[in-house]
PDB file of C-alpha atoms in Angstrom:
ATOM      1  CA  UNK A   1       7.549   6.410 -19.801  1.00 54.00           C
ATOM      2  CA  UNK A   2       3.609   5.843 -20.249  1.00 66.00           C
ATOM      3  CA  UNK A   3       1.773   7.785 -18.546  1.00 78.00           C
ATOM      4  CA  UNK A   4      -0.641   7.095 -15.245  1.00 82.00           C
ATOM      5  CA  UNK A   5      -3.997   6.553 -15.025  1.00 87.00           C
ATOM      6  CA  UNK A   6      -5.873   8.416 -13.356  1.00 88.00           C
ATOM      7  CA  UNK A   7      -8.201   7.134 -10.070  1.00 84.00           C
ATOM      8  CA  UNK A   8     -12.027   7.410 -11.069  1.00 79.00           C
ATOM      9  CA  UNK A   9     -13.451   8.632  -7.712  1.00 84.00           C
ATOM     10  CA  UNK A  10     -13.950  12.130  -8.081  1.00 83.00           C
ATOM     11  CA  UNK A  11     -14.924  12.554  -4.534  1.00 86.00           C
ATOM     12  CA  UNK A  12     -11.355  11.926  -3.057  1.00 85.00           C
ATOM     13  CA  UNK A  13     -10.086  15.356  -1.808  1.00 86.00           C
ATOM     14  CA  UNK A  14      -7.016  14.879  -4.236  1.00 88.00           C
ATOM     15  CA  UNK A  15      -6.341  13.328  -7.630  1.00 92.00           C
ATOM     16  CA  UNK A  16      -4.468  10.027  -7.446  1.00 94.00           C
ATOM     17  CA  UNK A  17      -2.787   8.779 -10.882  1.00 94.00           C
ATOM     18  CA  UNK A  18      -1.405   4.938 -10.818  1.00 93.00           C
ATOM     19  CA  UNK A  19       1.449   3.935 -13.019  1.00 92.00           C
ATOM     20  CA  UNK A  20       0.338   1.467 -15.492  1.00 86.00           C
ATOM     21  CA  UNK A  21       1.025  -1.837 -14.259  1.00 92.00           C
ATOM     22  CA  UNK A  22       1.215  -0.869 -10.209  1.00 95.00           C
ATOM     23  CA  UNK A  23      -2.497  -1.807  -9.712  1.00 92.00           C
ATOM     24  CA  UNK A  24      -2.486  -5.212 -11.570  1.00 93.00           C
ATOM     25  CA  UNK A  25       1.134  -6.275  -9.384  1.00 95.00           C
ATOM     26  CA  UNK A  26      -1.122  -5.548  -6.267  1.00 95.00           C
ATOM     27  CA  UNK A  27      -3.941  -7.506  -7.439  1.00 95.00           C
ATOM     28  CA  UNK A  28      -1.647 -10.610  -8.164  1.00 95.00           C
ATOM     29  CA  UNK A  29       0.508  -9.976  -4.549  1.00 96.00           C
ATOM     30  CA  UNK A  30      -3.029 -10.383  -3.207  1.00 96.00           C
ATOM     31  CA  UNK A  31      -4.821 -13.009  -5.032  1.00 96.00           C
ATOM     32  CA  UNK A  32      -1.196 -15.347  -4.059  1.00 95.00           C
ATOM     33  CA  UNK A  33      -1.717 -13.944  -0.556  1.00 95.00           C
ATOM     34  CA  UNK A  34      -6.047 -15.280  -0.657  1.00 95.00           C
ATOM     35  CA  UNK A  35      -4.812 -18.608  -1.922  1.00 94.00           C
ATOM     36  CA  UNK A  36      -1.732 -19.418   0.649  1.00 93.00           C
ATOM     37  CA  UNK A  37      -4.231 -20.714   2.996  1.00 91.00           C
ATOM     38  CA  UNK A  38      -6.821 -22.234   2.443  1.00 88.00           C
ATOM     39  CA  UNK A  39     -10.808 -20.777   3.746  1.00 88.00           C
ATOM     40  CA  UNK A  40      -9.045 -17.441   5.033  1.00 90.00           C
ATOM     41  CA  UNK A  41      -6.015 -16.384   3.077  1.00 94.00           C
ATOM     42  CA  UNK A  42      -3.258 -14.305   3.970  1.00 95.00           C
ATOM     43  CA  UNK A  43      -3.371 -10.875   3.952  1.00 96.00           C
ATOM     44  CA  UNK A  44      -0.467  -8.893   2.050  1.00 97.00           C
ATOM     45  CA  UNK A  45       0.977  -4.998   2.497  1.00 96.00           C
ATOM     46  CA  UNK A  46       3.712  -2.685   1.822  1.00 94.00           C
ATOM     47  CA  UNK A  47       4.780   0.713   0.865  1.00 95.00           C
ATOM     48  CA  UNK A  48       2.852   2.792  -2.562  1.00 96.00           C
ATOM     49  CA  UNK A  49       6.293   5.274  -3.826  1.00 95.00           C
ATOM     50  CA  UNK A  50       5.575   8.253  -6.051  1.00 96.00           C
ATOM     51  CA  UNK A  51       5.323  11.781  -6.159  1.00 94.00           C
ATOM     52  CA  UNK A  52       3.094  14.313  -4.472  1.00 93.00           C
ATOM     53  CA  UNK A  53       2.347  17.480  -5.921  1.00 90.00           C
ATOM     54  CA  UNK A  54      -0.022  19.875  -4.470  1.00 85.00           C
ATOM     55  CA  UNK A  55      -3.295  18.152  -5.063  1.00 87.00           C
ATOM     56  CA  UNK A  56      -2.216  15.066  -7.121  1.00 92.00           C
ATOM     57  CA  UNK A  57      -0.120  12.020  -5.938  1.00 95.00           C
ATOM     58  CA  UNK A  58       1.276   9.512  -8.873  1.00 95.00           C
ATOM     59  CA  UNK A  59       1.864   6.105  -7.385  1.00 96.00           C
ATOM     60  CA  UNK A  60       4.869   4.577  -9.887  1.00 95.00           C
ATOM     61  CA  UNK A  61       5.673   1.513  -7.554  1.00 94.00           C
ATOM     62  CA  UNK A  62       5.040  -0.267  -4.901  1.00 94.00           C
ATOM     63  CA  UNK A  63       7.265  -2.855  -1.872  1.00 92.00           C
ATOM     64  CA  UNK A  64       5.835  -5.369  -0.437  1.00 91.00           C
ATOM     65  CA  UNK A  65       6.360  -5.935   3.232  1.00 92.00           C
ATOM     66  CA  UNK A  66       7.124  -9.167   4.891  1.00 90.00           C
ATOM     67  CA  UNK A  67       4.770 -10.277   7.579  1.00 92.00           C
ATOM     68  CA  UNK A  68       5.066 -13.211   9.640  1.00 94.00           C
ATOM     69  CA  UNK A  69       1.804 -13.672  10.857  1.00 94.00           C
ATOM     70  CA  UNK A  70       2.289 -14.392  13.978  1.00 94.00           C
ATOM     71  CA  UNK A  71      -0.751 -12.595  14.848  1.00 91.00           C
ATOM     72  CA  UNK A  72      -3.341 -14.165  12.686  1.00 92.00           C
ATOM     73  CA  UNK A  73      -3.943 -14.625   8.914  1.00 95.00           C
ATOM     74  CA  UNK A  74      -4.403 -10.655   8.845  1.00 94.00           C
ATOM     75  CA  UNK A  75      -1.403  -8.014   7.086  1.00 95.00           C
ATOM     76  CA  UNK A  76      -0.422  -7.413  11.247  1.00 94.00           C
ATOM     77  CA  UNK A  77       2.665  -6.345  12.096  1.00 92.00           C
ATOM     78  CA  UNK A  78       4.121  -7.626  15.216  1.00 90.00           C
ATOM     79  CA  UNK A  79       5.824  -4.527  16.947  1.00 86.00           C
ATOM     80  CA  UNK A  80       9.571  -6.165  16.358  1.00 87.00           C
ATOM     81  CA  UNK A  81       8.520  -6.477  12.450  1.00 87.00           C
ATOM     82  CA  UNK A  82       7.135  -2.659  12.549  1.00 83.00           C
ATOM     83  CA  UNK A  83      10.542  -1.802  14.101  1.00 81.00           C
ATOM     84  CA  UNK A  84      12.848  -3.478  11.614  1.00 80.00           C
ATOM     85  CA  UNK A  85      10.950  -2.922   8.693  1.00 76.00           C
ATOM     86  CA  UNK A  86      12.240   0.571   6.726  1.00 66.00           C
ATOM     87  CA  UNK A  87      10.980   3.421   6.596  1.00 62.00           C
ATOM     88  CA  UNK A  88      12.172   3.969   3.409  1.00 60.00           C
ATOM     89  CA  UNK A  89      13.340   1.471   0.377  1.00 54.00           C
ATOM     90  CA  UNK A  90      16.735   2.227  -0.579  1.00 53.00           C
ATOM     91  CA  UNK A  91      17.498   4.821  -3.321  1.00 50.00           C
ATOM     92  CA  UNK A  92      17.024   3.383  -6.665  1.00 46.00           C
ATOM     93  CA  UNK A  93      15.990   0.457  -5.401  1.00 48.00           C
ATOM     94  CA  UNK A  94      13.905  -0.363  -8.327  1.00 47.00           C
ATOM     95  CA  UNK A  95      17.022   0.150 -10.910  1.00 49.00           C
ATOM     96  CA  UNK A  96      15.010   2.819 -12.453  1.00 52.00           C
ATOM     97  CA  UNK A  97      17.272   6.064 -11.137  1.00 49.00           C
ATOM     98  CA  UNK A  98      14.225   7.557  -9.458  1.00 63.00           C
ATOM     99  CA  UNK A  99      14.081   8.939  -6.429  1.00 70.00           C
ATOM    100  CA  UNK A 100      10.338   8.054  -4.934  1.00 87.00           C
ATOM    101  CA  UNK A 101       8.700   9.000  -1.715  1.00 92.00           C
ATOM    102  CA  UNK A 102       6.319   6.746   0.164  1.00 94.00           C
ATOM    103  CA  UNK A 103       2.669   7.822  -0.552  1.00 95.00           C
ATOM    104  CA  UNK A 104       0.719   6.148   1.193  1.00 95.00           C
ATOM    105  CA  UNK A 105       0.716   1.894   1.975  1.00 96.00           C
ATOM    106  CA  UNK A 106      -1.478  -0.480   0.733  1.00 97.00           C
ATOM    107  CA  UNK A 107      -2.774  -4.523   2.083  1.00 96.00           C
ATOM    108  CA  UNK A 108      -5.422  -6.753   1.399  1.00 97.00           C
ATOM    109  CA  UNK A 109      -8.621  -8.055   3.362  1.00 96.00           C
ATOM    110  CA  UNK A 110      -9.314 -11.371   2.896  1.00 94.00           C
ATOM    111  CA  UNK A 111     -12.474 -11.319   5.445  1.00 91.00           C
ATOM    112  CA  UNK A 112     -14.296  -9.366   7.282  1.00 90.00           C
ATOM    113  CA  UNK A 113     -14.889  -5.354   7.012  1.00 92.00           C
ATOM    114  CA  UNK A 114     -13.148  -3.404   4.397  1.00 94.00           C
ATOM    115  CA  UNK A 115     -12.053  -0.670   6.835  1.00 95.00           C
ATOM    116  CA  UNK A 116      -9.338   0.215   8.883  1.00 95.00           C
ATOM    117  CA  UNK A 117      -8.213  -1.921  12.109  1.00 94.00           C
ATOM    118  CA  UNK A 118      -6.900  -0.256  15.046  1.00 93.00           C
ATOM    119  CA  UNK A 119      -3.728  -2.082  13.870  1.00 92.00           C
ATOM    120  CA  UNK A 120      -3.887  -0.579  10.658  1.00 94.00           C
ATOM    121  CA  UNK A 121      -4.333   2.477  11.851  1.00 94.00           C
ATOM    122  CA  UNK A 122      -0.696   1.840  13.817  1.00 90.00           C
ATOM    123  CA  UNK A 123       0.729   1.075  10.582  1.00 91.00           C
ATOM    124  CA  UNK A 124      -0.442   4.195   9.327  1.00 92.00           C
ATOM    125  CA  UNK A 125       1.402   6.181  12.046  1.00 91.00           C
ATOM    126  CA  UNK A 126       4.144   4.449  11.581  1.00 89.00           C
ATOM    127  CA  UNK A 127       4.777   4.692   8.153  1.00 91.00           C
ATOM    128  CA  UNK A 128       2.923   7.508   6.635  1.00 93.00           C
ATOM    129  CA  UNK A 129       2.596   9.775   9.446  1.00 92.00           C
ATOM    130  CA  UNK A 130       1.688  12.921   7.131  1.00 92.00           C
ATOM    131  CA  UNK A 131      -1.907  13.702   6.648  1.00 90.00           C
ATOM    132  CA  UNK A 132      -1.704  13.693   2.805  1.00 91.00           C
ATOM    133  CA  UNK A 133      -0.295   9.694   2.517  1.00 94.00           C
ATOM    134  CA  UNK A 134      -3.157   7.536   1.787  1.00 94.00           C
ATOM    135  CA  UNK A 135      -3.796   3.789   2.408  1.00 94.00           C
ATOM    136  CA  UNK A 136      -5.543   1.723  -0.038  1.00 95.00           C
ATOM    137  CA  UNK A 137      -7.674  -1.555   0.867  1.00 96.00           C
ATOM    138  CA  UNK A 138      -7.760  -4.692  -1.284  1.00 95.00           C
ATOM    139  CA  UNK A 139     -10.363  -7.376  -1.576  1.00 96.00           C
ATOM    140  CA  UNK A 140      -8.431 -10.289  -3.555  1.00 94.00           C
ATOM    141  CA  UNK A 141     -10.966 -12.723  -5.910  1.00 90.00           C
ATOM    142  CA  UNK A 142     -10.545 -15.628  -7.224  1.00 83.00           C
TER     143      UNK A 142
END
């Protein structure tokens, strides 16, 4: 397995390693998500699995949820969606026989502020309720 790379930001309260790879599959979820409609985009999300030791969390994958957006061009989850969406992927969903926990969740911003909504903060209660589970923003480029 190669290893992760680790997050430059030395201000973050833990260290945060990224499988090769992971980072690069978000960027391309979210450039397809800027160019599915045209002048605003789409904006894409879903679960980061890894590990969490201590002070360190290793993202090695990540699921992208499906949103309707029946609420706008946004990553907004309508509350049936948030209900019926899991927790949890399956066990070795990947076909990689590793057992990963969700770390945190991740979507793009297509416009407007790169912070969190009051929606986003919903999805963050709902899905990574522990303090420790982190959310990462995306601005996709073309």
């Amino acid at each position: 397995m190669n290893p992760t790379i680790c997050w430059p930001d030395k201000t973050l309260p833990v260290e945060i390693h990224c499988a090769p790879g992971v980072l690069t599959g978000l960027e391309i979820i979210a450039v397809d998500g800027l160019l599915a409609m045209p002048r605003t985009g789409l904006g894409v999300g879903g679960l980061l699995l890894g590990r969490r030791a201590r002070e360190r969390i290793e993202i090695l994958r990540s699921v992208e949820i499906s949103c309707s957006h029946a609420l706008g061009p946004a990553f907004v989850l309508t509350p049936e969606e948030i209900s019926a969406s899991p927790k949890l992927p399956e066990p070795d969903q990947a076909g990689d026989g590793a057992d990963h926990d969700v770390v945190g969740w991740y979507c793009s911003k297509t416009q407007g502020p790169m912070a969190l909504t009051a929606h986003d903060h919903a999805f963050h209660e709902a899905f990574c309720p522990e303090r420790w589970q982190v959310a990462l923003l995306i601005r996709p480029s073309i």
